[in-house]
């Protein structure tokens, strides 16, 4: 009898326990148990970058996927559309930049319909595209930010068994997008996760001097690949320290910049007409107690505005690259901007800068002219020496050097100013070519006495080739005023220089041609003055 009572008591206890849990859940006395991992999701709240947020599994809300929808973000600078199914960009339209100089020109859209299909602002999880393989939800509404305001959007999802929360923040005063990502295991078991950040764009322009390229900062060193054929056939894969990487032109860029730049893998390729790039960070380990690992990344979709980029993180200012002569280009651009602040016309500012450069090189030009005049006086003696030693080059060179020494003439003196000006020319070329301020900046908008558009865009070529032809004519006149070289071969080469330069400059940006034309005119004036003085 005692055994029967014991068995009965045990059975009643088990029945009470089985009935208690659903009753208590129904009455709200205890929290419900976790559902299967495929339907769980992390709390959409960002954690500090230096800490791991550990949340008990019982505190996580139920994840319910929702149908993808377009979310709009409006700021004074841009209008963006983001697809909630992964938080990828549909479009990113810049409100202050037109595609062309025509009155009815559309605004620049950095994310074309073709590029939007390849998930710019995308996140890959263990190599899987989160936007197409994961389930996502979004709670919130469109953002409409006024000047000085900030706002954020939160997207939650489960991708390849990984819980992902994306909190993307927007600032109305610049083009920087800051993102905090929380990564956890959907089944609460430790899991290694490899994240990738993707950007994409179709060519921003078709200009010869404004190529689209993949570019990246490799340990504070600017690198780029401009060959579409190379990227289409082979692509690029590199590992190392990358502060940022993306697709850019001279004036615009779509880039990603992970907060931790170490041990990243860069992958780039051109597919069809779309330039694509991704940065993958090394594996991270999720906690086993349902906690989350924070990951931070920044994005820049916008113009290469030097003022805004100067205060941006992750060395983004280095995206405005002036090449090996940047030490010259940057000061020249600063002076150019200073002149523009007074005159309000970039063409006139270029003329003022050219005048200042000419003043700096005035002493060198004088020495060059004097050297050429001295060489001209030595021509009769040099001619006799050539006739005397026409069959003995060694003796001729020895006699020539003695002649230069006797009359204290430097045969290279006439070339020195040209050699010194080459770095300045290249530096200014890079400054004018990579300055967003000169894009669509006008000098003389219409041909005189007409309504025909002329120099309305200093970043584009002269549509009627007037300035390149004038530049070639000025070079020819400058040669006529310059003492002729003694070497007949050198004389013939110099005769073709105006033609060579005219052909070379025919499609150069008008701003650069104006600089060279103005420089030639000032040189002609200086030579004419020195000839009269002589």
Short mmCIF file of C-alpha atoms in Angstrom, two decimals:
data_model
loop_
_atom_site.label_atom_id
_atom_site.label_comp_id
_atom_site.label_asym_id
_atom_site.label_seq_id
_atom_site.Cartn_x
_atom_site.Cartn_y
_atom_site.Cartn_z
CA UNK A 1 0.00 0.00 0.00
CA UNK A 2 2.84 2.40 0.83
CA UNK A 3 4.42 1.73 -2.57
CA UNK A 4 1.14 2.48 -4.32
CA UNK A 5 0.81 5.75 -2.41
CA UNK A 6 4.40 6.66 -3.29
CA UNK A 7 3.89 6.00 -7.02
CA UNK A 8 0.61 7.98 -6.92
CA UNK A 9 2.34 10.97 -5.28
CA UNK A 10 5.10 10.94 -7.89
CA UNK A 11 2.55 10.81 -10.74
CA UNK A 12 0.57 13.72 -9.28
CA UNK A 13 3.76 15.79 -8.92
CA UNK A 14 4.71 15.18 -12.54
CA UNK A 15 1.21 16.15 -13.70
CA UNK A 16 1.33 19.38 -11.70
CA UNK A 17 4.73 20.26 -13.21
CA UNK A 18 3.52 19.61 -16.76
CA UNK A 19 0.43 21.74 -16.27
CA UNK A 20 2.21 24.54 -14.37
CA UNK A 21 4.47 25.85 -17.17
CA UNK A 22 1.78 26.66 -19.81
CA UNK A 23 -0.56 27.96 -17.10
CA UNK A 24 2.13 30.27 -15.68
CA UNK A 25 3.07 31.49 -19.16
CA UNK A 26 -0.59 32.17 -19.92
CA UNK A 27 -1.06 34.09 -16.67
CA UNK A 28 2.22 36.02 -17.23
CA UNK A 29 3.82 34.72 -14.03
CA UNK A 30 6.99 33.58 -15.91
CA UNK A 31 8.64 34.42 -19.25
CA UNK A 32 7.95 31.97 -22.10
CA UNK A 33 10.76 29.62 -23.15
CA UNK A 34 12.85 30.40 -26.22
CA UNK A 35 11.54 29.23 -29.55
CA UNK A 36 13.71 27.50 -32.15
CA UNK A 37 16.84 29.41 -33.16
CA UNK A 38 15.63 30.11 -36.69
CA UNK A 39 13.06 32.56 -35.37
CA UNK A 40 15.10 34.38 -32.70
CA UNK A 41 16.62 37.83 -33.00
CA UNK A 42 18.79 40.12 -30.94
CA UNK A 43 17.55 43.26 -29.24
CA UNK A 44 18.10 46.07 -31.78
CA UNK A 45 20.22 48.27 -29.53
CA UNK A 46 23.88 49.11 -30.28
CA UNK A 47 26.56 48.16 -27.76
CA UNK A 48 29.72 50.12 -26.96
CA UNK A 49 32.48 49.39 -29.47
CA UNK A 50 34.98 48.22 -26.86
CA UNK A 51 32.66 45.81 -24.99
CA UNK A 52 30.68 42.66 -25.67
CA UNK A 53 27.00 42.93 -24.80
CA UNK A 54 25.96 39.72 -23.06
CA UNK A 55 22.21 39.30 -22.92
CA UNK A 56 20.51 36.25 -21.34
CA UNK A 57 18.67 34.18 -23.94
CA UNK A 58 15.39 34.56 -22.07
CA UNK A 59 15.42 38.36 -22.59
CA UNK A 60 15.57 38.19 -26.39
CA UNK A 61 12.34 39.05 -28.20
CA UNK A 62 10.83 36.82 -30.81
CA UNK A 63 12.11 37.57 -34.32
CA UNK A 64 9.36 37.88 -36.90
CA UNK A 65 10.47 38.43 -40.50
CA UNK A 66 8.65 41.11 -42.45
CA UNK A 67 8.27 41.82 -46.13
CA UNK A 68 10.95 44.10 -47.56
CA UNK A 69 10.06 47.75 -47.98
CA UNK A 70 11.78 50.94 -49.13
CA UNK A 71 12.81 53.35 -46.39
CA UNK A 72 13.56 56.96 -47.33
CA UNK A 73 16.16 59.22 -45.74
CA UNK A 74 16.00 62.94 -46.53
CA UNK A 75 18.69 65.44 -45.53
CA UNK A 76 19.67 68.86 -46.91
CA UNK A 77 22.54 67.12 -48.76
CA UNK A 78 21.03 63.95 -50.18
CA UNK A 79 17.99 61.76 -50.63
CA UNK A 80 18.55 58.03 -50.02
CA UNK A 81 16.33 54.99 -50.41
CA UNK A 82 17.23 51.89 -48.39
CA UNK A 83 15.65 48.45 -48.79
CA UNK A 84 14.76 47.00 -45.41
CA UNK A 85 15.52 43.46 -46.57
CA UNK A 86 19.17 43.71 -45.53
CA UNK A 87 19.61 47.48 -45.27
CA UNK A 88 20.99 47.94 -48.79
CA UNK A 89 20.86 51.09 -50.88
CA UNK A 90 18.36 51.50 -53.70
CA UNK A 91 19.51 55.00 -54.59
CA UNK A 92 21.57 57.88 -53.20
CA UNK A 93 20.83 61.20 -54.90
CA UNK A 94 23.00 64.27 -54.22
CA UNK A 95 20.90 67.42 -54.02
CA UNK A 96 23.71 69.90 -54.80
CA UNK A 97 25.30 68.22 -57.82
CA UNK A 98 23.91 67.97 -61.36
CA UNK A 99 24.89 65.34 -63.90
CA UNK A 100 25.47 67.97 -66.61
CA UNK A 101 25.51 71.76 -66.94
CA UNK A 102 22.15 71.79 -68.74
CA UNK A 103 19.31 73.61 -67.01
CA UNK A 104 17.11 70.50 -66.88
CA UNK A 105 19.88 68.15 -65.80
CA UNK A 106 18.97 65.46 -63.24
CA UNK A 107 20.83 65.28 -59.96
CA UNK A 108 23.76 62.90 -59.51
CA UNK A 109 22.61 59.49 -58.27
CA UNK A 110 25.57 57.53 -56.89
CA UNK A 111 23.59 54.27 -56.93
CA UNK A 112 22.22 53.50 -60.37
CA UNK A 113 19.51 50.84 -60.87
CA UNK A 114 22.20 48.44 -62.11
CA UNK A 115 24.42 49.09 -59.09
CA UNK A 116 21.50 48.70 -56.66
CA UNK A 117 21.14 45.07 -57.78
CA UNK A 118 24.61 44.31 -56.36
CA UNK A 119 23.86 45.53 -52.83
CA UNK A 120 25.85 48.68 -52.05
CA UNK A 121 25.89 49.23 -48.28
CA UNK A 122 25.54 45.46 -48.13
CA UNK A 123 26.64 43.00 -45.43
CA UNK A 124 27.90 39.49 -46.12
CA UNK A 125 27.86 36.83 -43.40
CA UNK A 126 30.27 33.92 -43.82
CA UNK A 127 30.46 34.76 -47.49
CA UNK A 128 26.67 34.67 -47.86
CA UNK A 129 24.83 37.76 -49.15
CA UNK A 130 22.66 38.72 -46.20
CA UNK A 131 20.21 40.63 -48.38
CA UNK A 132 19.17 37.54 -50.37
CA UNK A 133 19.83 34.59 -48.02
CA UNK A 134 18.66 36.03 -44.72
CA UNK A 135 15.34 36.95 -43.15
CA UNK A 136 14.95 40.57 -42.08
CA UNK A 137 12.62 42.86 -40.22
CA UNK A 138 12.46 46.62 -39.75
CA UNK A 139 10.62 48.71 -37.23
CA UNK A 140 10.45 52.43 -37.72
CA UNK A 141 9.68 54.94 -40.42
CA UNK A 142 11.29 57.27 -42.95
CA UNK A 143 13.80 59.87 -41.73
CA UNK A 144 13.57 63.55 -42.60
CA UNK A 145 16.55 65.31 -41.03
CA UNK A 146 17.03 69.06 -40.84
CA UNK A 147 20.40 70.81 -40.62
CA UNK A 148 22.24 69.81 -37.46
CA UNK A 149 20.08 66.74 -36.85
CA UNK A 150 21.00 63.06 -36.68
CA UNK A 151 18.91 59.93 -36.99
CA UNK A 152 19.25 56.17 -37.29
CA UNK A 153 17.57 53.12 -38.79
CA UNK A 154 17.66 49.62 -37.29
CA UNK A 155 17.44 46.44 -39.35
CA UNK A 156 17.35 43.00 -37.70
CA UNK A 157 17.83 39.64 -39.34
CA UNK A 158 18.97 36.04 -39.17
CA UNK A 159 21.54 34.97 -41.75
CA UNK A 160 23.17 31.53 -41.91
CA UNK A 161 22.25 30.87 -38.28
CA UNK A 162 23.64 34.23 -37.14
CA UNK A 163 21.64 36.99 -35.45
CA UNK A 164 22.47 40.39 -36.97
CA UNK A 165 21.38 43.87 -35.90
CA UNK A 166 22.37 46.79 -38.12
CA UNK A 167 22.01 50.30 -36.65
CA UNK A 168 22.87 52.83 -39.38
CA UNK A 169 23.18 56.48 -38.31
CA UNK A 170 22.85 59.51 -40.61
CA UNK A 171 24.11 63.05 -40.14
CA UNK A 172 22.34 65.88 -41.95
CA UNK A 173 25.55 67.92 -42.21
CA UNK A 174 27.79 65.46 -44.09
CA UNK A 175 27.84 62.28 -46.18
CA UNK A 176 29.19 59.97 -43.48
CA UNK A 177 27.07 56.97 -42.50
CA UNK A 178 28.09 55.39 -39.19
CA UNK A 179 27.02 51.83 -38.47
CA UNK A 180 27.05 49.67 -35.34
CA UNK A 181 26.48 45.95 -35.92
CA UNK A 182 25.61 43.40 -33.22
CA UNK A 183 26.41 39.80 -34.08
CA UNK A 184 25.23 36.76 -32.10
CA UNK A 185 24.45 33.09 -32.56
CA UNK A 186 20.86 32.20 -33.34
CA UNK A 187 21.09 28.91 -31.41
CA UNK A 188 23.21 30.33 -28.55
CA UNK A 189 26.09 28.01 -29.38
CA UNK A 190 29.53 29.56 -30.00
CA UNK A 191 29.94 30.37 -33.67
CA UNK A 192 32.64 31.94 -35.83
CA UNK A 193 31.35 34.70 -38.07
CA UNK A 194 33.08 36.42 -40.99
CA UNK A 195 31.58 39.79 -41.97
CA UNK A 196 32.04 41.61 -45.27
CA UNK A 197 31.11 45.16 -46.25
CA UNK A 198 30.21 45.81 -49.90
CA UNK A 199 30.00 48.87 -52.14
CA UNK A 200 29.20 49.18 -55.83
CA UNK A 201 28.65 51.76 -58.56
CA UNK A 202 28.38 52.11 -62.30
CA UNK A 203 30.85 54.58 -63.90
CA UNK A 204 30.29 58.06 -62.50
CA UNK A 205 31.35 59.62 -65.82
CA UNK A 206 32.71 58.67 -69.23
CA UNK A 207 35.38 61.37 -69.34
CA UNK A 208 38.90 60.40 -70.36
CA UNK A 209 40.36 62.48 -67.55
CA UNK A 210 37.78 61.40 -64.97
CA UNK A 211 37.99 57.59 -64.89
CA UNK A 212 36.05 55.35 -62.53
CA UNK A 213 38.36 53.20 -60.43
CA UNK A 214 38.59 50.90 -57.45
CA UNK A 215 40.70 52.63 -54.82
CA UNK A 216 41.82 51.82 -51.30
CA UNK A 217 44.03 53.01 -48.49
CA UNK A 218 46.57 50.25 -47.80
CA UNK A 219 48.16 51.17 -44.47
CA UNK A 220 47.93 54.91 -45.30
CA UNK A 221 49.16 54.43 -48.87
CA UNK A 222 46.77 55.28 -51.73
CA UNK A 223 46.27 52.43 -54.22
CA UNK A 224 43.96 52.13 -57.22
CA UNK A 225 43.02 50.00 -60.22
CA UNK A 226 41.51 51.75 -63.22
CA UNK A 227 41.54 48.94 -65.81
CA UNK A 228 38.01 47.61 -66.29
CA UNK A 229 39.31 44.74 -68.42
CA UNK A 230 41.77 43.62 -65.73
CA UNK A 231 39.08 43.76 -63.06
CA UNK A 232 36.63 41.88 -65.29
CA UNK A 233 39.08 39.11 -66.18
CA UNK A 234 41.10 38.66 -62.98
CA UNK A 235 39.71 40.92 -60.30
CA UNK A 236 41.82 41.74 -57.26
CA UNK A 237 42.28 40.01 -53.91
CA UNK A 238 44.60 41.49 -51.30
CA UNK A 239 45.09 41.11 -47.57
CA UNK A 240 46.44 43.63 -45.10
CA UNK A 241 45.59 46.86 -43.31
CA UNK A 242 42.90 48.83 -45.16
CA UNK A 243 41.58 52.06 -43.69
CA UNK A 244 38.97 52.34 -46.42
CA UNK A 245 38.16 51.02 -49.89
CA UNK A 246 35.56 51.63 -52.57
CA UNK A 247 34.58 52.88 -56.00
CA UNK A 248 35.42 56.45 -56.96
CA UNK A 249 36.01 59.01 -59.69
CA UNK A 250 37.81 62.34 -59.48
CA UNK A 251 34.80 63.89 -57.78
CA UNK A 252 32.60 61.23 -56.13
CA UNK A 253 33.06 58.04 -54.15
CA UNK A 254 31.22 55.14 -52.52
CA UNK A 255 33.53 53.69 -49.87
CA UNK A 256 33.45 51.53 -46.75
CA UNK A 257 35.76 52.04 -43.77
CA UNK A 258 35.76 49.40 -40.99
CA UNK A 259 36.67 50.79 -37.58
CA UNK A 260 39.28 48.03 -37.18
CA UNK A 261 41.38 48.08 -40.36
CA UNK A 262 43.68 45.18 -39.47
CA UNK A 263 43.81 41.77 -41.17
CA UNK A 264 41.17 42.60 -43.76
CA UNK A 265 40.68 40.96 -47.14
CA UNK A 266 39.93 43.18 -50.11
CA UNK A 267 38.06 41.78 -53.11
CA UNK A 268 37.27 43.79 -56.24
CA UNK A 269 35.76 43.04 -59.61
CA UNK A 270 33.90 44.57 -62.54
CA UNK A 271 30.78 42.67 -63.56
CA UNK A 272 29.00 43.98 -66.61
CA UNK A 273 29.02 47.73 -66.09
CA UNK A 274 29.12 47.55 -62.28
CA UNK A 275 32.31 48.14 -60.28
CA UNK A 276 32.16 46.11 -57.05
CA UNK A 277 34.34 45.95 -53.96
CA UNK A 278 34.14 44.25 -50.58
CA UNK A 279 36.21 44.34 -47.40
CA UNK A 280 36.02 41.22 -45.23
CA UNK A 281 37.12 41.21 -41.62
CA UNK A 282 38.60 38.10 -39.92
CA UNK A 283 36.42 35.61 -38.07
CA UNK A 284 34.98 36.66 -34.75
CA UNK A 285 33.62 34.31 -32.09
CA UNK A 286 30.12 34.83 -30.70
CA UNK A 287 29.46 34.17 -26.98
CA UNK A 288 27.77 30.94 -25.92
CA UNK A 289 25.21 32.61 -23.62
CA UNK A 290 23.18 34.44 -26.25
CA UNK A 291 25.33 37.57 -26.05
CA UNK A 292 26.42 39.72 -28.98
CA UNK A 293 29.69 41.02 -30.41
CA UNK A 294 29.75 44.67 -31.57
CA UNK A 295 31.34 45.63 -34.89
CA UNK A 296 31.64 49.22 -36.16
CA UNK A 297 32.00 50.43 -39.75
CA UNK A 298 31.69 53.78 -41.51
CA UNK A 299 30.52 54.52 -45.05
CA UNK A 300 30.86 57.55 -47.32
CA UNK A 301 28.51 58.09 -50.24
CA UNK A 302 29.04 61.54 -51.67
CA UNK A 303 31.40 64.07 -53.23
CA UNK A 304 35.11 64.18 -52.43
CA UNK A 305 34.62 67.40 -50.52
CA UNK A 306 37.98 68.23 -48.93
CA UNK A 307 36.48 70.33 -46.14
CA UNK A 308 34.07 67.62 -44.99
CA UNK A 309 36.58 64.82 -45.44
CA UNK A 310 39.16 66.69 -43.34
CA UNK A 311 37.06 65.95 -40.23
CA UNK A 312 36.01 62.44 -41.28
CA UNK A 313 37.46 59.37 -39.54
CA UNK A 314 39.48 56.46 -40.97
CA UNK A 315 41.84 58.61 -43.07
CA UNK A 316 39.04 59.30 -45.55
CA UNK A 317 40.64 62.64 -46.42
CA UNK A 318 43.36 60.69 -48.27
CA UNK A 319 40.77 59.69 -50.86
CA UNK A 320 41.44 63.09 -52.49
CA UNK A 321 44.71 62.01 -54.05
CA UNK A 322 47.06 64.41 -55.87
CA UNK A 323 49.76 61.89 -56.71
CA UNK A 324 53.48 62.26 -56.06
CA UNK A 325 53.35 66.06 -56.31
CA UNK A 326 50.66 66.48 -53.66
CA UNK A 327 53.09 68.57 -51.61
CA UNK A 328 52.79 71.14 -54.41
CA UNK A 329 49.18 70.54 -55.42
CA UNK A 330 47.62 71.10 -52.00
CA UNK A 331 49.16 74.56 -51.36
CA UNK A 332 48.28 75.64 -54.92
CA UNK A 333 44.68 74.55 -54.40
CA UNK A 334 44.55 76.43 -51.10
CA UNK A 335 45.80 79.61 -52.80
CA UNK A 336 43.35 79.08 -55.66
CA UNK A 337 40.45 78.78 -53.22
CA UNK A 338 41.65 81.93 -51.45
CA UNK A 339 41.54 83.91 -54.70
CA UNK A 340 38.12 82.48 -55.53
CA UNK A 341 36.77 83.67 -52.19
CA UNK A 342 37.43 87.24 -53.39
CA UNK A 343 36.54 87.13 -57.09
CA UNK A 344 33.87 84.41 -57.12
CA UNK A 345 35.06 83.03 -60.48
CA UNK A 346 37.35 80.00 -60.70
CA UNK A 347 38.65 81.01 -64.13
CA UNK A 348 39.78 84.40 -62.86
CA UNK A 349 41.24 82.70 -59.78
CA UNK A 350 43.33 80.49 -62.11
CA UNK A 351 44.60 83.60 -63.92
CA UNK A 352 45.56 85.20 -60.60
CA UNK A 353 47.35 82.03 -59.49
CA UNK A 354 49.22 81.85 -62.81
CA UNK A 355 50.40 85.45 -62.36
CA UNK A 356 51.70 84.65 -58.86
CA UNK A 357 53.56 81.57 -60.12
CA UNK A 358 55.07 83.65 -62.91
CA UNK A 359 56.28 86.24 -60.41
CA UNK A 360 57.94 83.50 -58.34
CA UNK A 361 59.74 82.17 -61.41
CA UNK A 362 60.69 85.62 -62.75
CA UNK A 363 64.36 85.50 -61.60
CA UNK A 364 64.84 82.04 -63.10
CA UNK A 365 63.29 83.17 -66.36
CA UNK A 366 65.67 86.13 -66.52
CA UNK A 367 68.69 83.89 -65.97
CA UNK A 368 67.37 81.51 -68.61
CA UNK A 369 66.99 84.32 -71.16
CA UNK A 370 70.49 85.65 -70.44
CA UNK A 371 71.92 82.16 -70.78
CA UNK A 372 70.22 81.70 -74.15
CA UNK A 373 71.49 85.10 -75.32
CA UNK A 374 75.05 84.13 -74.36
CA UNK A 375 74.68 80.82 -76.17
CA UNK A 376 73.47 82.72 -79.23
CA UNK A 377 76.67 84.84 -79.19
CA UNK A 378 78.80 81.70 -79.03
CA UNK A 379 77.11 80.16 -82.08
CA UNK A 380 79.77 81.29 -84.64
CA UNK A 381 82.62 79.86 -82.54
CA UNK A 382 80.69 76.64 -81.90
CA UNK A 383 80.08 76.28 -85.64
CA UNK A 384 83.83 76.57 -86.34
CA UNK A 385 84.59 73.96 -83.69
CA UNK A 386 82.11 71.54 -85.25
CA UNK A 387 83.74 71.99 -88.65
CA UNK A 388 87.21 71.58 -87.16
CA UNK A 389 86.43 68.43 -85.17
CA UNK A 390 83.67 66.92 -87.28
CA UNK A 391 85.38 63.53 -87.20
CA UNK A 392 86.50 63.61 -83.57
CA UNK A 393 83.59 63.86 -81.11
CA UNK A 394 85.82 63.55 -78.07
CA UNK A 395 87.96 66.51 -79.12
CA UNK A 396 84.80 68.48 -80.02
CA UNK A 397 83.24 67.94 -76.61
CA UNK A 398 86.48 68.92 -74.89
CA UNK A 399 86.73 72.15 -76.90
CA UNK A 400 83.06 72.93 -76.27
CA UNK A 401 83.44 72.55 -72.52
CA UNK A 402 86.48 74.82 -72.59
CA UNK A 403 84.47 77.39 -74.56
CA UNK A 404 81.66 77.36 -71.98
CA UNK A 405 84.18 77.69 -69.18
CA UNK A 406 86.03 80.59 -70.82
CA UNK A 407 82.84 82.63 -71.38
CA UNK A 408 81.14 81.42 -68.15
CA UNK A 409 78.09 80.04 -69.94
CA UNK A 410 75.90 77.23 -68.61
CA UNK A 411 74.53 75.30 -71.61
CA UNK A 412 71.68 73.93 -69.45
CA UNK A 413 70.80 77.35 -68.05
CA UNK A 414 68.07 77.95 -70.62
CA UNK A 415 66.30 74.70 -69.69
CA UNK A 416 66.38 75.16 -65.92
CA UNK A 417 63.14 77.18 -65.55
CA UNK A 418 61.27 74.67 -67.70
CA UNK A 419 62.56 71.75 -65.62
CA UNK A 420 61.64 73.50 -62.36
CA UNK A 421 58.15 74.35 -63.63
CA UNK A 422 57.31 70.77 -64.61
CA UNK A 423 56.53 69.64 -61.01
CA UNK A 424 54.46 72.81 -60.54
CA UNK A 425 52.57 72.10 -63.75
CA UNK A 426 51.89 68.48 -62.75
CA UNK A 427 50.90 69.52 -59.24
CA UNK A 428 48.46 72.12 -60.57
CA UNK A 429 47.19 69.60 -63.12
CA UNK A 430 46.33 67.18 -60.31
CA UNK A 431 44.83 69.96 -58.21
CA UNK A 432 42.54 71.15 -60.99
CA UNK A 433 41.65 67.61 -62.03
CA UNK A 434 40.69 66.40 -58.54
CA UNK A 435 39.00 69.47 -57.13
CA UNK A 436 35.21 69.08 -56.77
CA UNK A 437 34.96 72.88 -56.68
CA UNK A 438 35.96 73.14 -60.34
CA UNK A 439 33.40 70.59 -61.50
CA UNK A 440 30.84 72.56 -63.55
CA UNK A 441 32.53 75.82 -62.51
CA UNK A 442 32.24 78.40 -65.27
CA UNK A 443 34.73 81.00 -66.51
CA UNK A 444 33.23 82.62 -69.61
CA UNK A 445 29.86 80.93 -69.86
CA UNK A 446 29.01 82.08 -73.40
CA UNK A 447 30.99 82.95 -76.48
CA UNK A 448 31.23 86.76 -76.64
CA UNK A 449 28.19 88.39 -78.24
CA UNK A 450 26.35 85.04 -78.51
CA UNK A 451 24.24 82.69 -76.43
CA UNK A 452 26.43 79.71 -77.31
CA UNK A 453 27.77 77.89 -74.24
CA UNK A 454 31.55 78.01 -74.12
CA UNK A 455 33.75 77.75 -70.98
CA UNK A 456 30.88 76.86 -68.67
CA UNK A 457 32.70 73.88 -67.14
CA UNK A 458 36.39 74.22 -66.31
CA UNK A 459 36.63 70.48 -65.62
CA UNK A 460 35.66 69.67 -69.23
CA UNK A 461 37.43 70.31 -72.53
CA UNK A 462 36.85 73.50 -74.54
CA UNK A 463 33.97 72.43 -76.84
CA UNK A 464 35.27 74.58 -79.72
CA UNK A 465 39.04 74.02 -79.12
CA UNK A 466 39.58 77.78 -79.03
CA UNK A 467 41.82 77.86 -75.96
CA UNK A 468 44.05 74.93 -77.08
CA UNK A 469 44.59 76.58 -80.47
CA UNK A 470 45.39 79.92 -78.82
CA UNK A 471 47.77 78.10 -76.51
CA UNK A 472 49.57 76.55 -79.50
CA UNK A 473 49.79 79.94 -81.24
CA UNK A 474 51.22 81.52 -78.08
CA UNK A 475 53.90 78.82 -77.90
CA UNK A 476 54.85 79.51 -81.52
CA UNK A 477 55.14 83.25 -80.83
CA UNK A 478 57.14 82.53 -77.68
CA UNK A 479 59.62 80.50 -79.72
CA UNK A 480 60.05 83.35 -82.18
CA UNK A 481 61.12 85.58 -79.31
CA UNK A 482 63.45 82.97 -77.82
CA UNK A 483 67.08 82.79 -79.04
CA UNK A 484 67.44 79.79 -81.33
CA UNK A 485 69.24 76.71 -80.11
CA UNK A 486 72.67 76.03 -81.63
CA UNK A 487 72.03 72.36 -82.33
CA UNK A 488 70.15 71.92 -85.66
CA UNK A 489 68.41 68.80 -84.39
CA UNK A 490 67.25 70.66 -81.30
CA UNK A 491 65.95 73.49 -83.48
CA UNK A 492 63.81 71.06 -85.49
CA UNK A 493 62.43 69.47 -82.33
CA UNK A 494 61.52 72.89 -80.93
CA UNK A 495 59.71 73.77 -84.16
CA UNK A 496 57.28 70.88 -83.57
CA UNK A 497 56.69 71.61 -79.89
CA UNK A 498 53.71 73.97 -80.43
CA UNK A 499 52.02 71.35 -82.61
CA UNK A 500 52.73 68.56 -80.12
CA UNK A 501 51.41 70.60 -77.19
CA UNK A 502 48.30 71.67 -79.09
CA UNK A 503 47.41 68.07 -79.91
CA UNK A 504 48.15 66.99 -76.32
CA UNK A 505 46.04 69.80 -74.81
CA UNK A 506 43.13 69.56 -77.25
CA UNK A 507 40.96 67.53 -74.83
CA UNK A 508 42.51 68.68 -71.56
CA UNK A 509 40.19 70.22 -68.95
CA UNK A 510 39.68 73.88 -69.88
CA UNK A 511 40.98 75.09 -66.52
CA UNK A 512 44.39 73.59 -67.18
CA UNK A 513 44.57 74.92 -70.75
CA UNK A 514 43.73 78.40 -69.46
CA UNK A 515 46.59 78.17 -66.97
CA UNK A 516 49.11 77.20 -69.68
CA UNK A 517 47.79 79.83 -72.12
CA UNK A 518 48.02 82.55 -69.49
CA UNK A 519 51.51 81.36 -68.52
CA UNK A 520 52.64 81.60 -72.17
CA UNK A 521 51.21 85.12 -72.55
CA UNK A 522 53.02 86.28 -69.41
CA UNK A 523 56.24 84.65 -70.67
CA UNK A 524 55.89 86.48 -73.99
CA UNK A 525 55.46 89.77 -72.14
CA UNK A 526 58.51 89.07 -70.01
CA UNK A 527 60.67 88.14 -73.02
CA UNK A 528 59.53 91.19 -74.96
CA UNK A 529 60.42 93.42 -72.00
CA UNK A 530 63.87 91.82 -71.63
CA UNK A 531 64.54 92.14 -75.38
CA UNK A 532 63.76 95.85 -75.25
CA UNK A 533 65.94 96.22 -72.19
CA UNK A 534 68.79 94.40 -73.94
#
